[in-house]
PDB file of C-alpha atoms in Angstrom:
ATOM      1  CA  MET Z 688     102.720-110.136  17.193  1.00 55.00           C
ATOM      2  CA  LYS Z 689     102.050-112.059  14.333  1.00 46.00           C
ATOM      3  CA  ASN Z 690     102.596-108.582  11.836  1.00 52.00           C
ATOM      4  CA  SER Z 691     106.053-109.032  13.344  1.00 57.00           C
ATOM      5  CA  LEU Z 692     106.489-113.200  12.088  1.00 53.00           C
ATOM      6  CA  LEU Z 693     105.167-111.878   9.102  1.00 45.00           C
ATOM      7  CA  LEU Z 694     107.400-109.061   8.623  1.00 49.00           C
ATOM      8  CA  SER Z 695     110.511-111.342   9.473  1.00 57.00           C
ATOM      9  CA  ALA Z 696     109.360-114.179   6.783  1.00 51.00           C
ATOM     10  CA  LEU Z 697     109.340-111.893   4.096  1.00 48.00           C
ATOM     11  CA  ILE Z 698     112.636-110.156   5.337  1.00 52.00           C
ATOM     12  CA  MET Z 699     114.386-114.513   5.105  1.00 51.00           C
ATOM     13  CA  ILE Z 700     112.468-114.950   1.740  1.00 44.00           C
ATOM     14  CA  CYS Z 701     113.900-111.510   0.608  1.00 46.00           C
ATOM     15  CA  LEU Z 702     117.530-112.319   1.778  1.00 47.00           C
ATOM     16  CA  LEU Z 703     117.201-115.637   0.143  1.00 45.00           C
ATOM     17  CA  LEU Z 704     116.152-114.761  -3.150  1.00 43.00           C
ATOM     18  CA  PHE Z 705     118.277-111.602  -3.311  1.00 44.00           C
ATOM     19  CA  SER Z 706     121.721-112.769  -1.348  1.00 47.00           C
ATOM     20  CA  PRO Z 707     124.763-112.448  -3.487  1.00 49.00           C
ATOM     21  CA  ASP Z 708     124.560-116.798  -3.897  1.00 48.00           C
ATOM     22  CA  SER Z 709     120.832-116.659  -4.893  1.00 44.00           C
ATOM     23  CA  LYS Z 710     121.578-117.667  -8.652  1.00 47.00           C
ATOM     24  CA  ALA Z 711     123.462-121.003  -6.851  1.00 50.00           C
ATOM     25  CA  GLN Z 712     120.388-121.645  -5.188  1.00 69.00           C
ATOM     26  CA  ILE Z 713     117.851-120.873  -7.668  1.00 83.00           C
ATOM     27  CA  SER Z 714     117.920-123.827 -11.239  1.00 87.00           C
ATOM     28  CA  VAL Z 715     115.533-123.445 -13.858  1.00 92.00           C
ATOM     29  CA  GLN Z 716     115.662-126.127 -16.858  1.00 94.00           C
ATOM     30  CA  ILE Z 717     113.681-126.287 -20.160  1.00 97.00           C
ATOM     31  CA  GLY Z 718     113.429-128.649 -23.090  1.00 97.00           C
ATOM     32  CA  PRO Z 719     111.607-130.597 -25.566  1.00 98.00           C
ATOM     33  CA  GLY Z 720     110.638-134.212 -25.394  1.00 98.00           C
ATOM     34  CA  LEU Z 721     108.897-137.133 -27.023  1.00 98.00           C
ATOM     35  CA  GLY Z 722     107.245-140.040 -25.324  1.00 98.00           C
ATOM     36  CA  TYR Z 723     105.223-143.168 -26.209  1.00 98.00           C
ATOM     37  CA  SER Z 724     101.622-142.974 -24.487  1.00 98.00           C
ATOM     38  CA  ILE Z 725      99.479-146.479 -23.307  1.00 98.00           C
ATOM     39  CA  PRO Z 726      95.501-145.910 -22.625  1.00 98.00           C
ATOM     40  CA  MET Z 727      94.605-147.263 -19.252  1.00 97.00           C
ATOM     41  CA  GLY Z 728      90.830-147.579 -18.411  1.00 95.00           C
ATOM     42  CA  ASP Z 729      88.089-147.253 -20.483  1.00 98.00           C
ATOM     43  CA  TYR Z 730      90.532-145.246 -22.982  1.00 98.00           C
ATOM     44  CA  GLY Z 731      91.612-148.979 -24.044  1.00 97.00           C
ATOM     45  CA  GLY Z 732      89.090-152.149 -25.499  1.00 96.00           C
ATOM     46  CA  SER Z 733      88.593-152.730 -28.956  1.00 96.00           C
ATOM     47  CA  THR Z 734      86.155-150.624 -31.551  1.00 95.00           C
ATOM     48  CA  THR Z 735      83.548-152.936 -31.113  1.00 95.00           C
ATOM     49  CA  ASP Z 736      83.779-151.895 -27.291  1.00 96.00           C
ATOM     50  CA  PHE Z 737      83.226-147.782 -28.973  1.00 96.00           C
ATOM     51  CA  TYR Z 738      80.265-149.086 -30.859  1.00 94.00           C
ATOM     52  CA  ALA Z 739      78.842-150.586 -28.094  1.00 94.00           C
ATOM     53  CA  GLY Z 740      79.385-147.854 -25.998  1.00 95.00           C
ATOM     54  CA  THR Z 741      82.070-149.329 -23.220  1.00 97.00           C
ATOM     55  CA  LYS Z 742      85.000-147.875 -24.167  1.00 97.00           C
ATOM     56  CA  TYR Z 743      86.957-145.659 -26.479  1.00 98.00           C
ATOM     57  CA  GLY Z 744      88.630-148.454 -28.521  1.00 97.00           C
ATOM     58  CA  MET Z 745      92.266-146.212 -28.412  1.00 98.00           C
ATOM     59  CA  LYS Z 746      95.403-147.641 -29.327  1.00 97.00           C
ATOM     60  CA  SER Z 747      99.242-146.370 -28.326  1.00 97.00           C
ATOM     61  CA  GLY Z 748      99.940-143.242 -29.537  1.00 97.00           C
ATOM     62  CA  PHE Z 749     103.160-141.232 -29.703  1.00 97.00           C
ATOM     63  CA  ASN Z 750     103.505-137.550 -27.475  1.00 98.00           C
ATOM     64  CA  VAL Z 751     105.327-134.170 -28.051  1.00 98.00           C
ATOM     65  CA  HIS Z 752     106.265-131.616 -25.559  1.00 98.00           C
ATOM     66  CA  ALA Z 753     108.112-128.994 -23.430  1.00 98.00           C
ATOM     67  CA  LYS Z 754     108.927-128.801 -19.425  1.00 98.00           C
ATOM     68  CA  ALA Z 755     110.391-126.477 -17.346  1.00 97.00           C
ATOM     69  CA  ARG Z 756     111.946-127.112 -13.998  1.00 96.00           C
ATOM     70  CA  VAL Z 757     112.339-124.759 -11.248  1.00 93.00           C
ATOM     71  CA  SER Z 758     114.247-125.807  -8.181  1.00 88.00           C
ATOM     72  CA  PHE Z 759     114.988-123.551  -5.349  1.00 81.00           C
ATOM     73  CA  ILE Z 760     116.738-125.057  -2.244  1.00 74.00           C
ATOM     74  CA  PHE Z 761     115.053-127.567  -1.774  1.00 73.00           C
ATOM     75  CA  LEU Z 762     111.561-127.171  -3.257  1.00 82.00           C
ATOM     76  CA  SER Z 763     111.272-128.267  -6.776  1.00 91.00           C
ATOM     77  CA  ALA Z 764     108.473-127.738  -9.214  1.00 95.00           C
ATOM     78  CA  PHE Z 765     107.639-128.251 -13.171  1.00 97.00           C
ATOM     79  CA  GLY Z 766     105.456-127.364 -16.091  1.00 97.00           C
ATOM     80  CA  GLU Z 767     104.893-129.226 -19.110  1.00 98.00           C
ATOM     81  CA  ILE Z 768     102.873-128.527 -22.159  1.00 98.00           C
ATOM     82  CA  GLY Z 769     102.157-132.140 -24.340  1.00 98.00           C
ATOM     83  CA  TYR Z 770     100.291-133.075 -27.958  1.00 98.00           C
ATOM     84  CA  THR Z 771      99.342-136.429 -27.784  1.00 98.00           C
ATOM     85  CA  SER Z 772      98.119-138.479 -31.099  1.00 98.00           C
ATOM     86  CA  PHE Z 773      95.457-141.966 -29.779  1.00 98.00           C
ATOM     87  CA  SER Z 774      93.651-144.116 -32.855  1.00 97.00           C
ATOM     88  CA  GLY Z 775      92.381-147.243 -33.712  1.00 97.00           C
ATOM     89  CA  SER Z 776      90.578-149.211 -36.266  1.00 96.00           C
ATOM     90  CA  GLY Z 777      88.713-152.162 -36.769  1.00 95.00           C
ATOM     91  CA  ASN Z 778      85.315-153.750 -36.729  1.00 94.00           C
ATOM     92  CA  ALA Z 779      82.368-152.181 -35.362  1.00 92.00           C
ATOM     93  CA  GLU Z 780      80.765-155.119 -34.775  1.00 86.00           C
ATOM     94  CA  GLU Z 781      81.445-158.516 -34.958  1.00 79.00           C
ATOM     95  CA  THR Z 782      81.959-159.475 -38.294  1.00 74.00           C
ATOM     96  CA  ARG Z 783      80.719-156.292 -39.993  1.00 82.00           C
ATOM     97  CA  GLY Z 784      81.044-152.655 -40.655  1.00 90.00           C
ATOM     98  CA  SER Z 785      84.345-150.471 -39.969  1.00 94.00           C
ATOM     99  CA  LEU Z 786      85.486-148.000 -37.276  1.00 96.00           C
ATOM    100  CA  ASP Z 787      88.276-145.695 -37.780  1.00 97.00           C
ATOM    101  CA  LEU Z 788      88.633-143.996 -35.012  1.00 97.00           C
ATOM    102  CA  SER Z 789      91.472-140.588 -33.328  1.00 97.00           C
ATOM    103  CA  GLN Z 790      91.924-138.189 -30.910  1.00 98.00           C
ATOM    104  CA  LYS Z 791      94.119-135.551 -30.097  1.00 98.00           C
ATOM    105  CA  VAL Z 792      94.836-134.146 -26.505  1.00 98.00           C
ATOM    106  CA  PHE Z 793      96.623-130.859 -25.637  1.00 98.00           C
ATOM    107  CA  SER Z 794      97.481-131.272 -22.031  1.00 98.00           C
ATOM    108  CA  ILE Z 795      99.042-128.306 -19.728  1.00 98.00           C
ATOM    109  CA  LYS Z 796     100.533-129.735 -16.346  1.00 98.00           C
ATOM    110  CA  VAL Z 797     101.604-128.067 -13.636  1.00 97.00           C
ATOM    111  CA  GLY Z 798     102.926-129.911  -9.932  1.00 96.00           C
ATOM    112  CA  PRO Z 799     105.593-130.202  -7.588  1.00 96.00           C
ATOM    113  CA  GLU Z 800     108.691-133.160  -7.909  1.00 96.00           C
ATOM    114  CA  TYR Z 801     110.779-134.053  -4.941  1.00 94.00           C
ATOM    115  CA  GLN Z 802     114.255-134.670  -5.920  1.00 91.00           C
ATOM    116  CA  ILE Z 803     115.884-137.655  -4.198  1.00 90.00           C
ATOM    117  CA  SER Z 804     119.873-136.753  -3.996  1.00 85.00           C
ATOM    118  CA  ILE Z 805     122.479-139.185  -4.509  1.00 87.00           C
ATOM    119  CA  PRO Z 806     126.490-137.816  -3.378  1.00 86.00           C
ATOM    120  CA  MET Z 807     128.587-137.773  -6.425  1.00 84.00           C
ATOM    121  CA  ALA Z 808     125.987-139.422  -8.567  1.00 87.00           C
ATOM    122  CA  PRO Z 809     125.239-138.472 -11.812  1.00 91.00           C
ATOM    123  CA  VAL Z 810     121.527-139.189 -11.647  1.00 94.00           C
ATOM    124  CA  THR Z 811     118.876-137.862 -10.031  1.00 93.00           C
ATOM    125  CA  PRO Z 812     116.148-139.891  -9.396  1.00 96.00           C
ATOM    126  CA  TYR Z 813     112.399-138.060  -8.869  1.00 96.00           C
ATOM    127  CA  LEU Z 814     109.070-138.037  -7.550  1.00 97.00           C
ATOM    128  CA  GLN Z 815     105.868-136.318  -8.854  1.00 97.00           C
ATOM    129  CA  GLY Z 816     102.798-135.778  -8.904  1.00 97.00           C
ATOM    130  CA  PHE Z 817     100.700-133.333 -11.179  1.00 98.00           C
ATOM    131  CA  VAL Z 818      97.333-131.137 -11.738  1.00 98.00           C
ATOM    132  CA  SER Z 819      96.388-131.010 -15.694  1.00 98.00           C
ATOM    133  CA  TYR Z 820      94.453-129.242 -18.096  1.00 98.00           C
ATOM    134  CA  ASN Z 821      93.141-131.550 -21.333  1.00 98.00           C
ATOM    135  CA  ALA Z 822      91.535-130.550 -24.177  1.00 98.00           C
ATOM    136  CA  ILE Z 823      90.139-133.198 -26.752  1.00 98.00           C
ATOM    137  CA  SER Z 824      89.256-133.691 -29.926  1.00 97.00           C
ATOM    138  CA  GLY Z 825      89.014-136.214 -32.486  1.00 96.00           C
ATOM    139  CA  SER Z 826      86.921-137.151 -35.227  1.00 96.00           C
ATOM    140  CA  VAL Z 827      85.120-140.890 -36.531  1.00 96.00           C
ATOM    141  CA  ASP Z 828      85.263-142.671 -39.718  1.00 97.00           C
ATOM    142  CA  ILE Z 829      82.524-145.080 -39.877  1.00 95.00           C
ATOM    143  CA  GLN Z 830      81.432-147.327 -43.070  1.00 95.00           C
ATOM    144  CA  GLY Z 831      78.952-150.323 -43.590  1.00 92.00           C
ATOM    145  CA  VAL Z 832      77.735-150.023 -39.640  1.00 89.00           C
ATOM    146  CA  THR Z 833      74.075-151.060 -38.493  1.00 80.00           C
ATOM    147  CA  ASN Z 834      71.335-148.156 -37.709  1.00 80.00           C
ATOM    148  CA  VAL Z 835      74.908-145.625 -38.327  1.00 88.00           C
ATOM    149  CA  PRO Z 836      74.919-143.725 -42.015  1.00 89.00           C
ATOM    150  CA  SER Z 837      78.739-143.915 -43.141  1.00 92.00           C
ATOM    151  CA  GLY Z 838      80.876-140.694 -43.473  1.00 94.00           C
ATOM    152  CA  LYS Z 839      83.743-139.587 -41.531  1.00 95.00           C
ATOM    153  CA  TYR Z 840      82.597-136.561 -38.550  1.00 93.00           C
ATOM    154  CA  ASP Z 841      84.400-134.547 -36.145  1.00 94.00           C
ATOM    155  CA  LEU Z 842      84.177-134.944 -32.551  1.00 93.00           C
ATOM    156  CA  ALA Z 843      83.116-132.184 -30.800  1.00 92.00           C
ATOM    157  CA  SER Z 844      85.879-130.456 -28.751  1.00 94.00           C
ATOM    158  CA  ALA Z 845      85.969-131.346 -24.737  1.00 96.00           C
ATOM    159  CA  SER Z 846      88.038-130.439 -22.026  1.00 97.00           C
ATOM    160  CA  ARG Z 847      88.748-131.948 -18.466  1.00 98.00           C
ATOM    161  CA  ILE Z 848      90.289-131.245 -15.277  1.00 98.00           C
ATOM    162  CA  GLY Z 849      92.873-134.442 -14.583  1.00 98.00           C
ATOM    163  CA  LEU Z 850      95.486-135.437 -11.688  1.00 98.00           C
ATOM    164  CA  GLY Z 851      98.783-137.652 -11.608  1.00 98.00           C
ATOM    165  CA  ALA Z 852     101.653-139.131 -10.798  1.00 98.00           C
ATOM    166  CA  GLY Z 853     105.057-140.376 -11.828  1.00 98.00           C
ATOM    167  CA  VAL Z 854     108.773-141.265 -11.239  1.00 98.00           C
ATOM    168  CA  GLY Z 855     111.774-140.403 -13.256  1.00 97.00           C
ATOM    169  CA  ALA Z 856     115.308-139.724 -13.451  1.00 97.00           C
ATOM    170  CA  ILE Z 857     117.262-136.685 -14.354  1.00 95.00           C
ATOM    171  CA  ILE Z 858     120.605-137.916 -16.204  1.00 95.00           C
ATOM    172  CA  ASN Z 859     123.957-135.246 -16.207  1.00 92.00           C
ATOM    173  CA  VAL Z 860     124.943-135.485 -19.955  1.00 92.00           C
ATOM    174  CA  MET Z 861     128.177-132.913 -20.588  1.00 86.00           C
ATOM    175  CA  VAL Z 862     126.323-129.787 -21.426  1.00 88.00           C
ATOM    176  CA  PHE Z 863     122.557-131.017 -21.023  1.00 93.00           C
ATOM    177  CA  LYS Z 864     120.240-132.962 -18.558  1.00 94.00           C
ATOM    178  CA  LEU Z 865     118.290-136.266 -20.099  1.00 97.00           C
ATOM    179  CA  ASP Z 866     114.923-136.375 -17.921  1.00 98.00           C
ATOM    180  CA  VAL Z 867     113.304-140.210 -18.021  1.00 98.00           C
ATOM    181  CA  ASN Z 868     110.174-140.240 -17.061  1.00 98.00           C
ATOM    182  CA  ILE Z 869     107.433-142.439 -16.641  1.00 98.00           C
ATOM    183  CA  GLN Z 870     103.649-140.932 -15.725  1.00 98.00           C
ATOM    184  CA  TYR Z 871     100.057-142.037 -14.527  1.00 98.00           C
ATOM    185  CA  HIS Z 872      97.987-139.393 -16.256  1.00 98.00           C
ATOM    186  CA  ALA Z 873      93.964-139.589 -15.434  1.00 98.00           C
ATOM    187  CA  MET Z 874      93.006-137.176 -17.715  1.00 98.00           C
ATOM    188  CA  ASN Z 875      88.692-137.029 -16.704  1.00 98.00           C
ATOM    189  CA  ILE Z 876      88.884-136.776 -13.030  1.00 97.00           C
ATOM    190  CA  ALA Z 877      86.591-133.962 -12.815  1.00 97.00           C
ATOM    191  CA  GLY Z 878      83.771-132.288 -16.050  1.00 96.00           C
ATOM    192  CA  LYS Z 879      82.729-135.913 -17.021  1.00 96.00           C
ATOM    193  CA  GLU Z 880      79.940-135.005 -18.752  1.00 95.00           C
ATOM    194  CA  TYR Z 881      77.583-136.867 -21.056  1.00 94.00           C
ATOM    195  CA  LYS Z 882      76.185-134.316 -23.739  1.00 86.00           C
ATOM    196  CA  LEU Z 883      74.623-134.935 -26.942  1.00 76.00           C
ATOM    197  CA  GLU Z 884      74.472-132.503 -29.569  1.00 69.00           C
ATOM    198  CA  THR Z 885      72.428-132.849 -32.480  1.00 65.00           C
ATOM    199  CA  VAL Z 886      74.686-132.649 -35.450  1.00 60.00           C
ATOM    200  CA  THR Z 887      72.812-135.341 -37.969  1.00 62.00           C
ATOM    201  CA  SER Z 888      69.376-136.476 -37.315  1.00 66.00           C
ATOM    202  CA  HIS Z 889      70.224-140.379 -36.224  1.00 79.00           C
ATOM    203  CA  SER Z 890      70.931-140.380 -32.520  1.00 80.00           C
ATOM    204  CA  ARG Z 891      73.122-143.177 -32.249  1.00 88.00           C
ATOM    205  CA  LEU Z 892      75.681-141.040 -34.535  1.00 89.00           C
ATOM    206  CA  ASP Z 893      76.029-138.199 -32.200  1.00 88.00           C
ATOM    207  CA  ASN Z 894      76.333-140.368 -29.232  1.00 91.00           C
ATOM    208  CA  TYR Z 895      79.733-141.478 -30.994  1.00 93.00           C
ATOM    209  CA  THR Z 896      80.353-137.336 -31.685  1.00 92.00           C
ATOM    210  CA  SER Z 897      80.371-136.291 -28.343  1.00 92.00           C
ATOM    211  CA  LEU Z 898      83.046-137.572 -25.671  1.00 95.00           C
ATOM    212  CA  ASN Z 899      80.138-138.458 -23.697  1.00 96.00           C
ATOM    213  CA  ASP Z 900      82.242-139.885 -20.450  1.00 97.00           C
ATOM    214  CA  ALA Z 901      79.579-139.561 -18.137  1.00 97.00           C
ATOM    215  CA  LYS Z 902      76.422-141.901 -18.264  1.00 96.00           C
ATOM    216  CA  ASP Z 903      73.423-141.203 -19.904  1.00 95.00           C
ATOM    217  CA  PRO Z 904      70.549-140.248 -17.749  1.00 94.00           C
ATOM    218  CA  SER Z 905      68.065-141.799 -20.419  1.00 92.00           C
ATOM    219  CA  TYR Z 906      69.913-144.889 -20.307  1.00 94.00           C
ATOM    220  CA  VAL Z 907      68.240-147.956 -21.289  1.00 92.00           C
ATOM    221  CA  ALA Z 908      69.805-151.405 -21.795  1.00 92.00           C
ATOM    222  CA  GLY Z 909      69.290-152.931 -25.468  1.00 88.00           C
ATOM    223  CA  SER Z 910      68.386-149.438 -26.120  1.00 90.00           C
ATOM    224  CA  ASP Z 911      69.987-148.233 -30.179  1.00 86.00           C
ATOM    225  CA  ASP Z 912      69.709-144.174 -28.587  1.00 88.00           C
ATOM    226  CA  HIS Z 913      70.717-144.440 -25.312  1.00 91.00           C
ATOM    227  CA  PHE Z 914      73.604-146.924 -24.715  1.00 93.00           C
ATOM    228  CA  ILE Z 915      76.235-145.736 -22.676  1.00 95.00           C
ATOM    229  CA  GLY Z 916      75.648-147.389 -19.400  1.00 95.00           C
ATOM    230  CA  ASN Z 917      78.238-146.117 -16.729  1.00 97.00           C
ATOM    231  CA  ASP Z 918      80.756-143.306 -16.865  1.00 98.00           C
ATOM    232  CA  ARG Z 919      83.958-143.957 -18.479  1.00 98.00           C
ATOM    233  CA  SER Z 920      87.818-143.211 -17.312  1.00 98.00           C
ATOM    234  CA  ILE Z 921      90.229-141.848 -19.747  1.00 98.00           C
ATOM    235  CA  GLY Z 922      93.367-142.301 -18.409  1.00 98.00           C
ATOM    236  CA  ALA Z 923      97.447-143.202 -20.336  1.00 98.00           C
ATOM    237  CA  LEU Z 924     100.501-144.772 -19.168  1.00 98.00           C
ATOM    238  CA  GLU Z 925     103.139-142.081 -20.763  1.00 98.00           C
ATOM    239  CA  LEU Z 926     106.740-142.489 -21.255  1.00 98.00           C
ATOM    240  CA  LYS Z 927     108.696-139.621 -22.065  1.00 98.00           C
ATOM    241  CA  LEU Z 928     112.202-138.869 -22.629  1.00 98.00           C
ATOM    242  CA  THR Z 929     113.051-134.909 -22.926  1.00 98.00           C
ATOM    243  CA  VAL Z 930     116.517-132.895 -23.208  1.00 98.00           C
ATOM    244  CA  MET Z 931     116.497-130.135 -20.383  1.00 96.00           C
ATOM    245  CA  PHE Z 932     118.576-127.278 -20.857  1.00 95.00           C
ATOM    246  CA  GLY Z 933     119.811-124.667 -17.462  1.00 89.00           C
ATOM    247  CA  LEU Z 934     118.695-121.215 -18.472  1.00 72.00           C
TER     248      LEU Z 934
END
């Protein structure tokens, strides 16, 4: 009985895929886009927060990406590859020292979309959810800061698994479609880690050259070397505009 049901299901799928009008049932879109990303949660804050180990001190940055969408009857899914640049600058302490921070995030996202069809309308709203892979790198430039030698240092590359959701609208414009999208992207849902790599002979400096989004297990209040007292969230609100072409 089970084998008969499975065979029937496979036959139905084949009929849908290879029927004369299957191309009308399947649509594929792909295109490039630009965006603007606003840090959320502990990814924002100030450079003094970064120095204290509570937040990352990032400011809003720009995004470039490529997006693909596949729709089959009532099902739709998308994939996206993007690169976002964040930065921040200011004092390390209240009145002394300076920090110039830079982080780059390379993201791969995949997930389903639910399109809301409006008859005779040139606009199709949609809802989406996604899982993401995020590779994070960057640098920190430190000048005149207490207990930390001056210089520019690279941030050790790290990868995290994220989740997100978004809303958008597909607008028909002549031979292409304009995709307007807002996403909330939590970039480090899984993989948080405290990892102190010995880059220099200064323990406090080594804290700044790793992502360290998990609490330092050796945290001591007031310590100069073990001052990251909580897990830190990395997230962004992403505003995007993509030009999509049908294939």
